[in-house]
């Protein structure tokens, strides 16, 4: 058999990109990941390396200076990067989502202004829906923008911004009262330019320090507080008030394929660590891999890795072919993140007591995997999306 998580039908360009990224991950990420993660240090050298490889512009069209690659290429790159260290994939994910939202919904001026600089990594994107009181229930957003002449004034608090301190362009979803009957029709997405860093970074805009997290360290996750922050109406994504919810959900949909890809990457790495350790560790006179209980664990883990990879690839290919993929992306995200948690847990058990030591990589993976059950919509929210899609498709006449 071939190694796990192979993808049939890739172009030569895709294969080349993946080979380059795999080498980068093996040489530049895996050897440094655990130390950087334990110190909660931002992986600046790794990020610089990704910039050099053009990864910030991977999906941005060539006319704007990017590589113009597909969602599938992006997802497979993310899978490799997360295999090395999930936090590094977090650095490019929100950037990718904001670039996607600009490509799909931005005005020509907005595309011209931001995409070329996003392709080089000079402009780095983050996106913000969540607030202290809400995450799943996006339509309940309280942060408000009120029009004042040609400008808007934003007040409110945002929560959980990945790359909130290291980005300089944030897509922020806020309430603008449009007088529409449904709450989600009254939301607008603003493109907030800001300096990187922490504290009051612009008049009326504060990014307090990094939130201390259980895992997913190195990459910054922050709050963002608006107090009378003034922004031009020209910064509304697509120039269209009231369309923010649909624009953000479109971004989150591709984000879900990306989270599924991250889950695949962590699960692949957990399997690699387990299958190696199981052949080295002996108990009762033989390698533990020769005890059937452990061999069967490996078989189940590998089957889960393979299934998750196939669903993730399917969801990405559907989107690339121009079809709606909300249900498939939800299914891929649900299955891949749940399997990732299970595979990581089994790899941890195979390591016995050493799995609990910070010297072993599996300890880090154990703290990273749970985030994937939450980010870009929890498993319960994925099941809501999937079941709604099923009831639409299988509606009785
Ligand atoms: C490290 C990290 C990084 C993040 N990065 C970002 C980011 O960059 N941008 C951003 O906008 N957000 C970000 N988030 C926020 C993330 O998207 C939310 O945490 C997530 O959507 C869940 O929302 P919540 O935490 O408010 O949980 P809640 O919505 O309060 O949910 C709590 C529990 O109730 C369940 N639940 C809620 N509603 C239902 C329902 N209708 N039916 C059944 N069960 C339900 C949930 O599944 C969950 O188990 C990040 C979060 C973390 C932890």
Coordinates of C-alpha atoms and ligand atoms in Angstrom, one line a residue:
X1 CA 0.0 0.0 0.0
X2 CA 1.0 3.7 -0.3
X3 CA 1.3 5.9 2.7
X4 CA -1.9 7.3 4.2
X5 CA -3.8 10.4 2.9
X6 CA -2.7 10.3 -0.8
X7 CA -4.8 12.3 -3.2
X8 CA -5.5 11.0 -6.7
X9 CA -5.7 13.2 -9.8
X10 CA -3.5 16.1 -8.7
X11 CA -1.8 18.2 -11.4
X12 CA 2.0 18.4 -11.7
X13 CA 1.9 21.9 -10.2
X14 CA -0.1 20.8 -7.2
X15 CA 2.3 17.9 -6.6
X16 CA 5.3 20.3 -6.8
X17 CA 3.7 22.7 -4.4
X18 CA 2.9 19.9 -1.9
X19 CA 6.4 18.4 -2.2
X20 CA 8.0 21.8 -1.5
X21 CA 5.7 22.4 1.5
X22 CA 6.3 18.9 2.9
X23 CA 10.0 19.4 2.8
X24 CA 9.6 22.8 4.5
X25 CA 7.4 21.2 7.2
X26 CA 9.9 18.4 7.9
X27 CA 12.9 20.7 8.0
X28 CA 11.7 24.0 9.3
X29 CA 8.5 23.3 11.3
X30 CA 8.6 19.9 13.0
X31 CA 12.1 20.2 14.6
X32 CA 11.1 23.6 16.2
X33 CA 7.4 23.3 16.9
X34 CA 7.3 21.9 20.4
X35 CA 9.9 24.3 21.8
X36 CA 8.2 27.3 20.3
X37 CA 4.8 26.1 21.4
X38 CA 5.9 25.5 25.0
X39 CA 7.3 29.0 25.1
X40 CA 4.2 30.5 23.4
X41 CA 6.6 32.2 20.9
X42 CA 5.3 33.6 17.6
X43 CA 7.0 31.5 14.8
X44 CA 8.4 34.6 12.9
X45 CA 11.1 32.6 11.0
X46 CA 8.6 30.1 9.9
X47 CA 6.1 32.8 8.8
X48 CA 8.9 34.5 6.9
X49 CA 9.6 31.2 5.1
X50 CA 6.0 30.8 4.2
X51 CA 6.0 34.4 2.8
X52 CA 9.0 33.5 0.6
X53 CA 7.2 30.5 -0.7
X54 CA 4.3 32.7 -1.7
X55 CA 1.8 30.8 0.6
X56 CA 0.0 34.0 1.6
X57 CA -1.0 34.4 -2.0
X58 CA -1.6 30.8 -2.8
X59 CA -5.3 31.2 -3.7
X60 CA -5.2 34.9 -4.8
X61 CA -5.6 35.2 -8.6
X62 CA -2.5 35.7 -10.7
X63 CA -3.7 39.1 -11.9
X64 CA -3.3 40.3 -8.3
X65 CA 0.1 38.7 -7.9
X66 CA -0.9 35.5 -6.3
X67 CA -0.5 31.9 -7.4
X68 CA -4.2 31.4 -8.3
X69 CA -4.4 27.9 -6.8
X70 CA -7.6 26.1 -5.9
X71 CA -9.3 25.4 -2.5
X72 CA -8.1 21.8 -2.8
X73 CA -4.4 22.9 -3.2
X74 CA -4.8 25.2 -0.2
X75 CA -6.5 22.5 1.9
X76 CA -3.7 20.0 1.1
X77 CA -1.1 22.6 2.0
X78 CA -2.8 23.3 5.3
X79 CA -3.0 19.5 6.0
X80 CA 0.8 19.3 5.6
X81 CA 1.4 22.4 7.7
X82 CA -0.9 21.3 10.5
X83 CA 1.0 17.9 10.4
X84 CA 4.0 20.0 11.5
X85 CA 2.3 22.4 13.8
X86 CA -1.4 23.5 13.9
X87 CA -0.6 27.1 15.0
X88 CA 1.3 27.8 11.8
X89 CA -1.8 26.9 9.8
X90 CA -3.7 29.3 12.0
X91 CA -1.4 32.1 10.9
X92 CA -2.5 31.7 7.3
X93 CA -6.1 30.6 7.8
X94 CA -7.8 33.9 8.7
X95 CA -5.7 35.6 6.0
X96 CA -7.0 33.1 3.4
X97 CA -10.6 33.6 4.5
X98 CA -10.4 37.4 4.3
X99 CA -8.7 37.1 0.8
X100 CA -11.5 34.8 -0.2
X101 CA -14.2 37.2 1.0
X102 CA -12.6 40.1 -0.9
X103 CA -12.3 38.0 -4.1
X104 CA -16.0 36.9 -3.9
X105 CA -17.6 40.0 -2.5
X106 CA -15.2 43.0 -2.7
X107 CA -15.6 46.0 -5.0
X108 CA -13.1 46.3 -7.8
X109 CA -11.4 49.1 -5.8
X110 CA -11.2 47.0 -2.7
X111 CA -9.7 44.1 -4.7
X112 CA -7.1 46.4 -6.3
X113 CA -6.3 48.0 -3.0
X114 CA -5.8 44.8 -0.8
X115 CA -5.3 41.7 -2.9
X116 CA -1.8 42.5 -4.3
X117 CA -0.5 43.3 -0.8
X118 CA -2.2 40.3 0.7
X119 CA -0.5 38.1 -1.9
X120 CA 2.9 39.2 -0.7
X121 CA 1.9 39.0 3.0
X122 CA 2.4 42.8 3.5
X123 CA -1.3 43.0 4.4
X124 CA -2.3 40.2 6.7
X125 CA -6.0 39.4 7.4
X126 CA -8.0 38.4 10.4
X127 CA -11.7 38.0 10.7
X128 CA -14.1 38.7 13.6
X129 CA -17.6 37.5 14.2
X130 CA -17.5 36.2 17.8
X131 CA -18.2 38.4 20.8
X132 CA -17.9 37.7 24.6
X133 CA -21.6 36.7 24.7
X134 CA -21.9 34.8 21.4
X135 CA -20.2 32.5 19.0
X136 CA -22.6 30.0 17.5
X137 CA -25.4 32.5 17.4
X138 CA -23.8 34.9 14.9
X139 CA -27.1 36.7 14.1
X140 CA -27.2 37.9 17.7
X141 CA -24.1 40.2 17.2
X142 CA -24.3 43.3 19.4
X143 CA -21.4 45.4 18.3
X144 CA -23.0 48.3 16.4
X145 CA -22.0 50.7 13.6
X146 CA -24.1 54.0 13.4
X147 CA -23.8 56.2 10.3
X148 CA -22.5 59.7 10.7
X149 CA -22.2 61.5 7.4
X150 CA -20.0 59.4 5.1
X151 CA -18.5 57.7 8.1
X152 CA -19.7 55.1 10.6
X153 CA -19.0 54.9 14.3
X154 CA -18.4 51.5 15.8
X155 CA -19.0 50.6 19.5
X156 CA -18.8 47.1 21.1
X157 CA -16.5 44.2 22.0
X158 CA -15.2 41.4 19.8
X159 CA -13.7 38.2 21.1
X160 CA -11.4 35.4 19.9
X161 CA -9.7 37.0 17.0
X162 CA -7.0 34.6 15.7
X163 CA -4.2 36.8 14.5
X164 CA -5.9 39.8 16.1
X165 CA -2.5 41.4 17.1
X166 CA -0.4 40.4 14.1
X167 CA -2.9 41.3 11.3
X168 CA -3.4 44.8 9.8
X169 CA -6.7 44.2 8.1
X170 CA -9.7 42.8 10.0
X171 CA -13.0 41.9 8.5
X172 CA -15.5 42.7 11.3
X173 CA -19.1 41.8 11.3
X174 CA -21.3 44.4 13.1
X175 CA -24.9 45.4 13.5
X176 CA -26.2 48.2 11.3
X177 CA -29.9 48.6 11.7
X178 CA -31.3 48.2 8.2
X179 CA -34.9 47.8 9.4
X180 CA -35.1 44.3 8.0
X181 CA -37.3 41.7 9.7
X182 CA -34.6 39.0 10.3
X183 CA -31.6 39.8 12.6
X184 CA -29.0 38.4 10.2
X185 CA -30.2 40.9 7.5
X186 CA -29.1 43.8 9.7
X187 CA -25.4 42.9 9.8
X188 CA -22.6 44.6 7.8
X189 CA -19.0 43.6 7.3
X190 CA -16.4 46.4 7.6
X191 CA -12.8 46.1 6.5
X192 CA -10.9 47.6 9.4
X193 CA -7.3 48.7 8.7
X194 CA -5.2 48.9 11.8
X195 CA -1.5 48.8 12.8
X196 CA -0.3 45.5 14.2
X197 CA 0.4 45.2 18.0
X198 CA -1.5 45.6 21.2
X199 CA -3.0 48.4 23.3
X200 CA -4.9 51.3 21.7
X201 CA -3.7 50.8 18.2
X202 CA -5.9 53.5 16.7
X203 CA -8.3 56.1 18.2
X204 CA -11.2 54.1 19.6
X205 CA -9.7 50.7 18.8
X206 CA -8.0 48.6 21.4
X207 CA -6.5 45.1 21.1
X208 CA -5.7 43.9 24.6
X209 CA -3.0 41.3 24.9
X210 CA -3.0 37.7 23.8
X211 CA -5.6 35.4 25.4
X212 CA -3.8 32.6 27.3
X213 CA -4.8 29.3 25.8
X214 CA -4.6 25.6 26.5
X215 CA -3.0 24.8 23.2
X216 CA -2.8 26.5 19.7
X217 CA 0.0 28.6 21.2
X218 CA 2.5 30.8 19.4
X219 CA -0.3 32.3 17.2
X220 CA -2.1 35.2 18.9
X221 CA -5.8 35.1 19.7
X222 CA -7.2 38.4 21.0
X223 CA -10.1 40.6 21.9
X224 CA -10.9 43.8 20.0
X225 CA -12.7 46.7 21.7
X226 CA -14.3 49.5 19.8
X227 CA -15.2 52.8 21.6
X228 CA -16.4 55.4 19.2
X229 CA -14.1 54.0 16.4
X230 CA -14.7 56.0 13.2
X231 CA -14.5 54.3 9.8
X232 CA -15.4 55.4 6.3
X233 CA -18.4 53.9 4.5
X234 CA -16.0 53.0 1.7
X235 CA -14.7 50.2 4.0
X236 CA -17.9 48.2 3.8
X237 CA -17.1 45.0 2.1
X238 CA -18.6 45.1 -1.4
X239 CA -20.0 48.6 -0.6
X240 CA -23.2 46.9 0.5
X241 CA -24.9 47.4 3.9
X242 CA -26.8 44.5 5.3
X243 CA -25.0 41.8 3.3
X244 CA -22.4 41.0 6.0
X245 CA -23.9 37.8 7.3
X246 CA -24.0 36.1 3.9
X247 CA -20.4 37.3 3.1
X248 CA -19.1 36.0 6.4
X249 CA -20.9 32.6 6.1
X250 CA -19.4 32.2 2.6
X251 CA -15.9 32.8 4.2
X252 CA -16.6 30.4 7.0
X253 CA -17.7 27.7 4.6
X254 CA -14.3 27.5 3.0
X255 CA -12.9 27.9 6.5
X256 CA -14.6 24.7 7.4
X257 CA -12.7 22.8 4.7
X258 CA -9.6 24.3 6.1
X259 CA -10.4 23.2 9.6
X260 CA -11.1 19.7 8.3
X261 CA -7.7 19.8 6.6
X262 CA -6.0 20.8 9.9
X263 CA -7.7 17.9 11.7
X264 CA -6.4 15.6 9.0
X265 CA -2.9 17.0 9.5
X266 CA -2.9 16.5 13.2
X267 CA -4.4 13.0 12.9
X268 CA -1.7 12.0 10.4
X269 CA 1.0 13.2 12.7
X270 CA -0.5 11.4 15.7
X271 CA -0.6 8.2 13.7
X272 CA 3.0 8.6 12.5
X273 CA 4.1 9.1 16.1
X274 CA 2.1 6.1 17.4
X275 CA 3.2 3.7 14.6
X276 CA 6.8 4.5 15.3
X277 CA 6.6 4.3 19.0
X278 CA 4.6 1.0 18.9
X279 CA 7.5 -0.6 17.0
X280 CA 10.2 0.7 19.4
X281 CA 8.6 0.1 22.8
X282 CA 8.7 -3.5 24.0
X283 CA 6.6 -5.1 26.8
X284 CA 6.4 -8.8 27.7
X285 CA 9.3 -9.6 25.3
X286 CA 8.0 -8.1 22.1
X287 CA 7.2 -4.7 20.5
X288 CA 3.8 -3.4 21.6
X289 CA 2.8 -3.3 17.9
X290 CA 2.8 -7.1 18.0
X291 CA 0.1 -7.1 20.7
X292 CA -3.1 -7.4 18.8
X293 CA -4.8 -4.8 21.0
X294 CA -2.3 -2.2 19.9
X295 CA -2.1 -3.4 16.2
X296 CA -5.9 -3.0 16.0
X297 CA -5.7 0.5 17.4
X298 CA -3.3 1.4 14.6
X299 CA -5.7 -0.2 12.1
X300 CA -8.6 1.8 13.4
X301 CA -6.6 5.0 13.5
X302 CA -5.3 4.7 10.0
X303 CA -8.8 4.0 8.7
X304 CA -10.1 7.2 10.4
X305 CA -7.2 9.2 8.9
X306 CA -8.0 7.9 5.4
X307 CA -11.8 8.5 5.7
X308 CA -11.3 12.1 7.0
X309 CA -8.9 12.9 4.2
X310 CA -11.2 11.6 1.5
X311 CA -14.2 13.7 2.9
X312 CA -12.1 16.8 3.1
X313 CA -10.8 16.4 -0.5
X314 CA -14.4 15.8 -1.7
X315 CA -15.7 18.9 0.0
X316 CA -12.8 21.0 -1.5
X317 CA -13.3 19.6 -5.0
X318 CA -17.1 20.3 -4.8
X319 CA -16.4 24.0 -4.0
X320 CA -13.7 24.2 -6.7
X321 CA -16.2 22.9 -9.3
X322 CA -18.5 25.8 -8.4
X323 CA -21.1 23.8 -6.5
X324 CA -22.6 24.5 -3.1
X325 CA -20.8 22.5 -0.5
X326 CA -22.2 23.6 2.8
X327 CA -23.4 20.1 3.8
X328 CA -20.2 18.4 2.5
X329 CA -18.0 20.9 4.2
X330 CA -20.0 20.5 7.4
X331 CA -19.7 16.7 7.2
X332 CA -16.0 16.9 6.5
X333 CA -15.4 19.3 9.4
X334 CA -17.5 17.2 11.8
X335 CA -15.9 13.8 10.9
X336 CA -12.4 15.1 10.6
X337 CA -12.4 17.0 13.9
X338 CA -14.0 14.2 15.9
X339 CA -11.7 11.5 14.3
X340 CA -8.7 13.8 15.0
X341 CA -9.6 13.9 18.7
X342 CA -10.0 10.1 18.8
X343 CA -6.9 9.3 16.8
X344 CA -4.8 11.7 18.9
X345 CA -6.2 10.2 22.1
X346 CA -5.3 6.7 20.9
X347 CA -1.8 7.8 20.0
X348 CA -1.5 9.2 23.4
X349 CA -2.5 5.9 25.0
X350 CA 0.0 4.0 22.9
X351 CA 2.7 6.2 24.3
X352 CA 1.9 5.0 27.9
X353 CA 3.3 7.3 30.5
X354 CA 5.6 9.0 28.1
X355 CA 2.7 10.5 26.3
X356 CA 2.1 12.7 29.4
X357 CA 5.6 14.1 29.2
X358 CA 6.3 17.4 27.5
X359 CA 9.3 15.8 25.9
X360 CA 7.0 13.9 23.5
X361 CA 5.2 15.6 20.6
X362 CA 1.9 13.8 21.3
X363 CA 1.5 15.9 24.5
X364 CA 1.2 19.0 22.3
X365 CA -1.2 17.3 19.8
X366 CA -3.4 16.3 22.7
X367 CA -3.8 20.0 23.6
X368 CA -4.3 21.1 20.0
X369 CA -6.9 18.6 18.8
X370 CA -9.8 19.9 21.0
X371 CA -9.8 23.3 19.4
X372 CA -10.9 21.8 16.1
X373 CA -14.1 20.6 17.7
X374 CA -15.0 24.3 18.4
X375 CA -13.4 26.6 15.7
X376 CA -15.5 27.5 12.6
X377 CA -18.6 26.1 14.3
X378 CA -18.9 23.4 16.9
X379 CA -19.8 19.8 16.1
X380 CA -23.4 20.6 17.2
X381 CA -23.5 23.5 14.7
X382 CA -22.2 21.2 11.9
X383 CA -24.9 18.7 12.7
X384 CA -27.5 21.5 12.5
X385 CA -26.2 22.5 9.1
X386 CA -26.0 18.9 7.8
X387 CA -29.5 18.0 9.0
X388 CA -31.0 21.2 7.5
X389 CA -29.4 20.3 4.2
X390 CA -30.7 16.7 4.4
X391 CA -34.2 17.8 5.2
X392 CA -34.1 20.2 2.2
X393 CA -32.9 17.5 -0.2
X394 CA -35.1 14.7 1.2
X395 CA -38.3 16.8 1.7
X396 CA -41.4 14.7 1.3
X397 CA -43.8 15.9 -1.3
Ligands
LIG1 C1 -8.6 29.6 20.0 C2 -9.9 30.1 19.3 C3 -9.7 30.9 18.2 C4 -10.9 31.5 17.6 N1 -10.7 32.3 16.5 C5 -11.8 33.0 16.0 C6 -11.7 34.0 15.0 O1 -10.6 34.2 14.4 N2 -12.8 34.7 14.7 C7 -14.0 34.5 15.2 O2 -15.0 35.2 14.9 N3 -14.2 33.6 16.2 C8 -13.1 32.8 16.6 N4 -13.3 31.9 17.6 C9 -14.6 31.7 18.2 C10 -15.3 30.4 17.8 O3 -15.7 30.5 16.5 C11 -16.4 30.1 18.8 O4 -15.8 29.8 20.1 C12 -17.3 29.0 18.4 O5 -18.1 29.4 17.3 C13 -18.3 28.6 19.5 O6 -18.9 29.7 20.1 P1 -19.0 30.0 21.6 O7 -17.6 29.8 22.2 O8 -19.6 31.3 21.9 O9 -19.9 28.8 22.2 P2 -21.5 28.8 22.3 O10 -22.1 29.3 21.1 O11 -21.8 29.6 23.6 O12 -21.8 27.3 22.6 C14 -21.6 26.6 23.8 C15 -22.0 25.2 23.6 O13 -23.4 25.1 23.3 C16 -23.6 24.4 22.1 N5 -24.6 25.0 21.3 C17 -24.8 26.3 21.0 N6 -25.9 26.5 20.3 C18 -26.5 25.3 20.1 C19 -27.6 24.8 19.4 N7 -28.4 25.6 18.7 N8 -27.9 23.5 19.4 C20 -27.1 22.6 20.1 N9 -25.9 23.0 20.8 C21 -25.7 24.3 20.8 C22 -22.2 24.5 21.4 O14 -22.0 23.4 20.4 C23 -21.3 24.4 22.5 O15 -21.1 23.1 22.9 C24 -12.2 31.2 18.1 C25 -12.3 30.4 19.3 C26 -11.2 29.9 19.9 C27 -11.3 29.0 21.1

